[in-house]
Each structure stands twice: as C-alpha cells, then as structure tokens.
Short mmCIF file of C-alpha atoms in Angstrom, two decimals:
data_model
loop_
_atom_site.label_atom_id
_atom_site.label_comp_id
_atom_site.label_asym_id
_atom_site.label_seq_id
_atom_site.Cartn_x
_atom_site.Cartn_y
_atom_site.Cartn_z
CA UNK A 1 2.79 1.39 -0.42
CA UNK A 2 5.33 3.27 1.51
CA UNK A 3 7.93 0.88 2.86
CA UNK A 4 7.32 2.26 6.35
CA UNK A 5 9.21 0.55 9.16
CA UNK A 6 8.88 0.66 12.92
CA UNK A 7 10.64 3.48 14.81
CA UNK A 8 13.21 0.99 16.13
CA UNK A 9 14.26 -0.14 12.66
CA UNK A 10 17.82 0.76 11.73
CA UNK A 11 17.26 1.13 8.03
CA UNK A 12 17.16 4.85 7.09
CA UNK A 13 14.77 6.50 4.69
CA UNK A 14 15.98 7.22 1.19
CA UNK A 15 17.67 10.61 0.99
CA UNK A 16 19.70 12.72 3.38
CA UNK A 17 18.29 13.95 6.68
CA UNK A 18 17.42 17.65 6.68
CA UNK A 19 16.35 19.95 9.48
CA UNK A 20 12.71 20.11 8.38
CA UNK A 21 10.89 16.73 8.57
CA UNK A 22 8.19 17.99 6.20
CA UNK A 23 10.47 18.89 3.34
CA UNK A 24 10.28 16.92 0.10
CA UNK A 25 13.50 14.97 -0.26
CA UNK A 26 12.80 12.35 -2.91
CA UNK A 27 10.74 11.47 -5.93
CA UNK A 28 8.14 8.84 -6.67
CA UNK A 29 8.24 7.70 -10.29
CA UNK A 30 5.13 5.99 -11.64
CA UNK A 31 6.13 3.16 -13.93
CA UNK A 32 3.07 2.16 -15.96
CA UNK A 33 -0.24 3.27 -17.37
CA UNK A 34 -1.61 6.76 -18.00
CA UNK A 35 0.81 8.45 -15.58
CA UNK A 36 3.87 6.50 -16.69
CA UNK A 37 7.15 8.32 -16.01
CA UNK A 38 5.42 11.04 -13.99
CA UNK A 39 7.57 12.01 -11.01
CA UNK A 40 6.07 13.27 -7.75
CA UNK A 41 7.70 14.69 -4.60
CA UNK A 42 8.01 12.47 -1.52
CA UNK A 43 8.39 13.88 1.99
CA UNK A 44 11.32 13.00 4.18
CA UNK A 45 10.30 10.68 6.96
CA UNK A 46 12.24 7.88 8.68
CA UNK A 47 11.36 4.66 6.86
CA UNK A 48 9.08 6.36 4.33
CA UNK A 49 9.83 5.75 0.66
CA UNK A 50 8.08 4.40 -2.42
CA UNK A 51 7.93 0.68 -3.02
CA UNK A 52 10.84 -0.14 -5.38
CA UNK A 53 10.09 -0.22 -9.10
CA UNK A 54 10.92 -3.93 -9.37
CA UNK A 55 8.37 -4.90 -6.71
CA UNK A 56 5.69 -2.65 -8.17
CA UNK A 57 6.24 -4.03 -11.67
CA UNK A 58 5.98 -7.61 -10.38
CA UNK A 59 2.85 -6.88 -8.34
CA UNK A 60 1.04 -5.08 -11.14
CA UNK A 61 1.85 -7.83 -13.59
CA UNK A 62 0.03 -10.15 -11.19
CA UNK A 63 -2.93 -7.74 -11.00
CA UNK A 64 -3.02 -6.86 -14.70
CA UNK A 65 -6.48 -8.35 -15.38
CA UNK A 66 -8.11 -7.04 -12.19
CA UNK A 67 -7.34 -3.33 -12.33
CA UNK A 68 -9.83 -2.02 -14.90
CA UNK A 69 -12.66 -0.35 -13.00
CA UNK A 70 -11.44 -1.60 -9.61
CA UNK A 71 -12.12 0.16 -6.33
CA UNK A 72 -8.83 0.26 -4.43
CA UNK A 73 -7.95 0.77 -0.76
CA UNK A 74 -4.37 1.74 0.15
CA UNK A 75 -4.01 1.33 3.93
CA UNK A 76 -1.00 2.80 5.75
CA UNK A 77 -0.66 4.70 2.49
CA UNK A 78 2.45 6.84 3.06
CA UNK A 79 3.65 7.89 -0.38
CA UNK A 80 0.62 6.21 -1.94
CA UNK A 81 2.85 4.52 -4.51
CA UNK A 82 0.67 1.45 -4.98
CA UNK A 83 -2.66 3.22 -4.99
CA UNK A 84 -1.40 5.81 -7.48
CA UNK A 85 0.06 3.08 -9.68
CA UNK A 86 -3.32 1.32 -9.61
CA UNK A 87 -5.09 4.52 -10.71
CA UNK A 88 -2.54 4.97 -13.48
CA UNK A 89 -3.28 1.46 -14.73
CA UNK A 90 -7.06 1.69 -14.88
CA UNK A 91 -8.53 1.49 -11.37
CA UNK A 92 -11.76 3.47 -11.10
CA UNK A 93 -10.95 5.07 -7.77
CA UNK A 94 -8.66 4.75 -4.77
CA UNK A 95 -8.95 5.63 -1.11
CA UNK A 96 -5.70 6.29 0.77
CA UNK A 97 -5.57 6.03 4.56
CA UNK A 98 -2.67 7.85 6.26
CA UNK A 99 -2.34 9.07 9.83
CA UNK A 100 0.58 11.53 9.44
CA UNK A 101 -0.92 14.95 8.57
CA UNK A 102 2.06 16.18 6.54
CA UNK A 103 2.35 12.94 4.58
CA UNK A 104 -1.41 12.94 3.97
CA UNK A 105 -1.26 16.54 2.71
CA UNK A 106 1.63 15.70 0.37
CA UNK A 107 -0.27 12.71 -1.00
CA UNK A 108 -3.39 14.82 -1.54
CA UNK A 109 -1.30 17.35 -3.47
CA UNK A 110 0.13 14.60 -5.67
CA UNK A 111 -3.34 13.24 -6.42
CA UNK A 112 -4.43 16.76 -7.41
CA UNK A 113 -1.34 17.15 -9.62
CA UNK A 114 -2.30 14.00 -11.50
CA UNK A 115 -6.00 14.94 -11.53
CA UNK A 116 -6.59 11.35 -10.41
CA UNK A 117 -9.73 9.90 -8.86
CA UNK A 118 -8.30 9.42 -5.39
CA UNK A 119 -9.11 10.64 -1.90
CA UNK A 120 -7.01 10.71 1.28
CA UNK A 121 -8.50 9.89 4.68
CA UNK A 122 -6.29 11.21 7.48
CA UNK A 123 -6.91 8.56 10.11
CA UNK A 124 -5.21 5.62 11.78
CA UNK A 125 -5.78 2.48 9.69
CA UNK A 126 -7.40 0.38 12.40
CA UNK A 127 -9.68 3.24 13.43
CA UNK A 128 -10.71 3.62 9.81
CA UNK A 129 -11.50 -0.10 9.56
CA UNK A 130 -13.79 0.22 12.59
CA UNK A 131 -15.90 2.85 10.79
CA UNK A 132 -18.53 2.80 8.01
CA UNK A 133 -17.84 0.09 5.45
CA UNK A 134 -17.50 0.18 1.67
CA UNK A 135 -16.26 -3.02 -0.05
CA UNK A 136 -13.06 -2.81 -2.12
CA UNK A 137 -11.79 -5.01 -4.95
CA UNK A 138 -8.06 -4.55 -4.26
CA UNK A 139 -6.41 -3.71 -0.93
CA UNK A 140 -2.77 -2.77 -0.42
CA UNK A 141 -1.67 -3.42 3.16
CA UNK A 142 1.83 -2.40 4.28
CA UNK A 143 1.72 -1.75 8.04
CA UNK A 144 4.77 -0.75 10.11
CA UNK A 145 6.97 -3.76 10.73
CA UNK A 146 7.19 -5.43 14.12
CA UNK A 147 4.29 -3.55 15.68
CA UNK A 148 1.63 -6.26 15.37
CA UNK A 149 -0.66 -4.34 13.00
CA UNK A 150 -0.86 -6.94 10.22
CA UNK A 151 -3.00 -9.56 11.96
CA UNK A 152 -5.52 -7.02 13.31
CA UNK A 153 -5.83 -5.28 9.94
CA UNK A 154 -6.33 -8.54 8.04
CA UNK A 155 -8.98 -9.75 10.45
CA UNK A 156 -10.81 -6.39 10.39
CA UNK A 157 -10.85 -6.30 6.58
CA UNK A 158 -12.55 -9.70 6.47
CA UNK A 159 -14.78 -9.49 9.53
CA UNK A 160 -16.18 -6.02 8.92
CA UNK A 161 -17.03 -6.49 5.23
CA UNK A 162 -14.37 -4.33 3.56
CA UNK A 163 -13.67 -6.86 0.80
CA UNK A 164 -15.63 -7.62 -2.33
CA UNK A 165 -16.47 -11.26 -2.95
CA UNK A 166 -13.28 -12.06 -4.90
CA UNK A 167 -11.00 -9.29 -3.66
CA UNK A 168 -7.22 -9.33 -3.96
CA UNK A 169 -5.12 -8.32 -0.96
CA UNK A 170 -1.42 -7.48 -1.14
CA UNK A 171 0.26 -7.77 2.27
CA UNK A 172 3.85 -6.78 2.95
CA UNK A 173 5.36 -7.96 6.23
CA UNK A 174 8.73 -8.57 7.85
CA UNK A 175 10.46 -11.64 6.43
CA UNK A 176 10.48 -13.53 9.75
CA UNK A 177 6.72 -13.15 10.25
CA UNK A 178 4.29 -15.91 9.36
CA UNK A 179 1.03 -14.00 8.94
CA UNK A 180 -2.26 -15.25 10.32
CA UNK A 181 -4.73 -14.32 7.61
CA UNK A 182 -8.41 -15.30 7.34
CA UNK A 183 -8.95 -18.91 6.29
CA UNK A 184 -10.68 -17.95 3.04
CA UNK A 185 -7.65 -15.96 1.78
CA UNK A 186 -5.59 -18.12 -0.59
CA UNK A 187 -1.94 -17.25 -1.21
CA UNK A 188 -1.53 -16.55 -4.92
CA UNK A 189 1.98 -15.11 -5.34
CA UNK A 190 4.96 -14.15 -3.16
CA UNK A 191 7.98 -11.89 -3.69
CA UNK A 192 10.96 -10.89 -1.56
CA UNK A 193 10.77 -7.11 -0.95
CA UNK A 194 13.96 -5.81 0.71
CA UNK A 195 13.81 -6.83 4.38
CA UNK A 196 10.24 -7.97 3.95
CA UNK A 197 8.04 -10.32 1.96
CA UNK A 198 5.14 -9.30 -0.26
CA UNK A 199 2.24 -11.74 -0.53
CA UNK A 200 -0.75 -11.48 -2.84
CA UNK A 201 -3.88 -13.24 -1.59
CA UNK A 202 -7.12 -14.00 -3.39
CA UNK A 203 -10.24 -13.92 -1.28
CA UNK A 204 -12.85 -16.66 -1.63
CA UNK A 205 -16.33 -16.64 -0.16
CA UNK A 206 -16.24 -17.84 3.42
CA UNK A 207 -17.84 -21.22 3.98
#
C-alpha cells in the first residue's frame, strides 16, 4: 500500500520536496519474514509513502495463517509496501498494479533487488479490473482518497471474478467514508490508519 491521497489533500509526502519528482527520497523498510529489515528506495511523490510499520504489523498479524502460498493482488500499488511484505511472509506471488510509470519502474527495480516473485502491471486499476481475470486470495486496495474509486473497485473485484472463494480484502479509505462493499464481504477487523481507516473483509460465497 502506498498511502496515496488525492491531489487536493493537504498532507505532504514524507521527505523534503526536491526539483526532480522521480528522485528517490525515502526508504521502505520491510518488517517481517524473509526480507525482514531490508530497506528499499521510495520515489518522491505527493502523498506517496509506505504504509506505517504499525499498520502493516497489525494487518499481517491478522493475515498470518493465510499468507503461505497465497496469490496476492496489490491495486493502486505505489511503493508496493503491502504486496512486498506479503511476499516476504510466504505469499507465492504478487501482482502490483500502478499507473505512474516512474513509480512502477521503481517498484519493479525493488522486486528485482529482492529477487521476489512479483510482477508490476503499469495500468490504471479500474482498467486492469476490466481485463482478463485471474482469481486472487488476498487483495490490498488503497485507492486515492475522495475520488470515488473505492466503490467501483470493490464492485469490479466481486462482479468480474477476481476473488477466490474465501478471499481476504484489505480496504483503506478516508475516515468519513462508509464504504459500500459487496453483500458477501464480511468485516473481520478494523484499524485507524492516519487520516483513514483500514478494514479487512472476508469474502463468502454469494448466495
């Protein structure tokens, strides 16, 4: 996850602004698993930064028994913090979807550095969800805040067949938003995440 906010958000990205928007200005530290304590460069972008360690630790404690061999989708990937953490902790493979070409290239380089089983698709998330389908066991969904992406992405994941029968979906949204998720998604856990809320859902077979 990347903690990406809408262009109108006032909260700045971590790090100091520099003249080149493509320059690495921060570090992503992986906190568990095979790549524990590995540090990777993060590009400077407004609103782009890794999900805080505390939130990642909480989330992956919730997912501890689901990660081994899982196929993971990291939508709106940004830094790829959650997908990379999942690979570190035993996921079989991860697909990262990111529309910004520089951010996607940086993420690809970090995957290569780790020699991890991940692949980056440079494409808008909703366009990706309209394409050929492969079911995933775990989906990380952190769309830009206050742009209306969350509802469309959730509905597309369910309607188009992107989710395995008992998939887990982590959705991070602005704190004032009450998400409309598919009826067969059951809220499992919830955590306050800065100016947003992270919710972990368990999918059940639709009636």
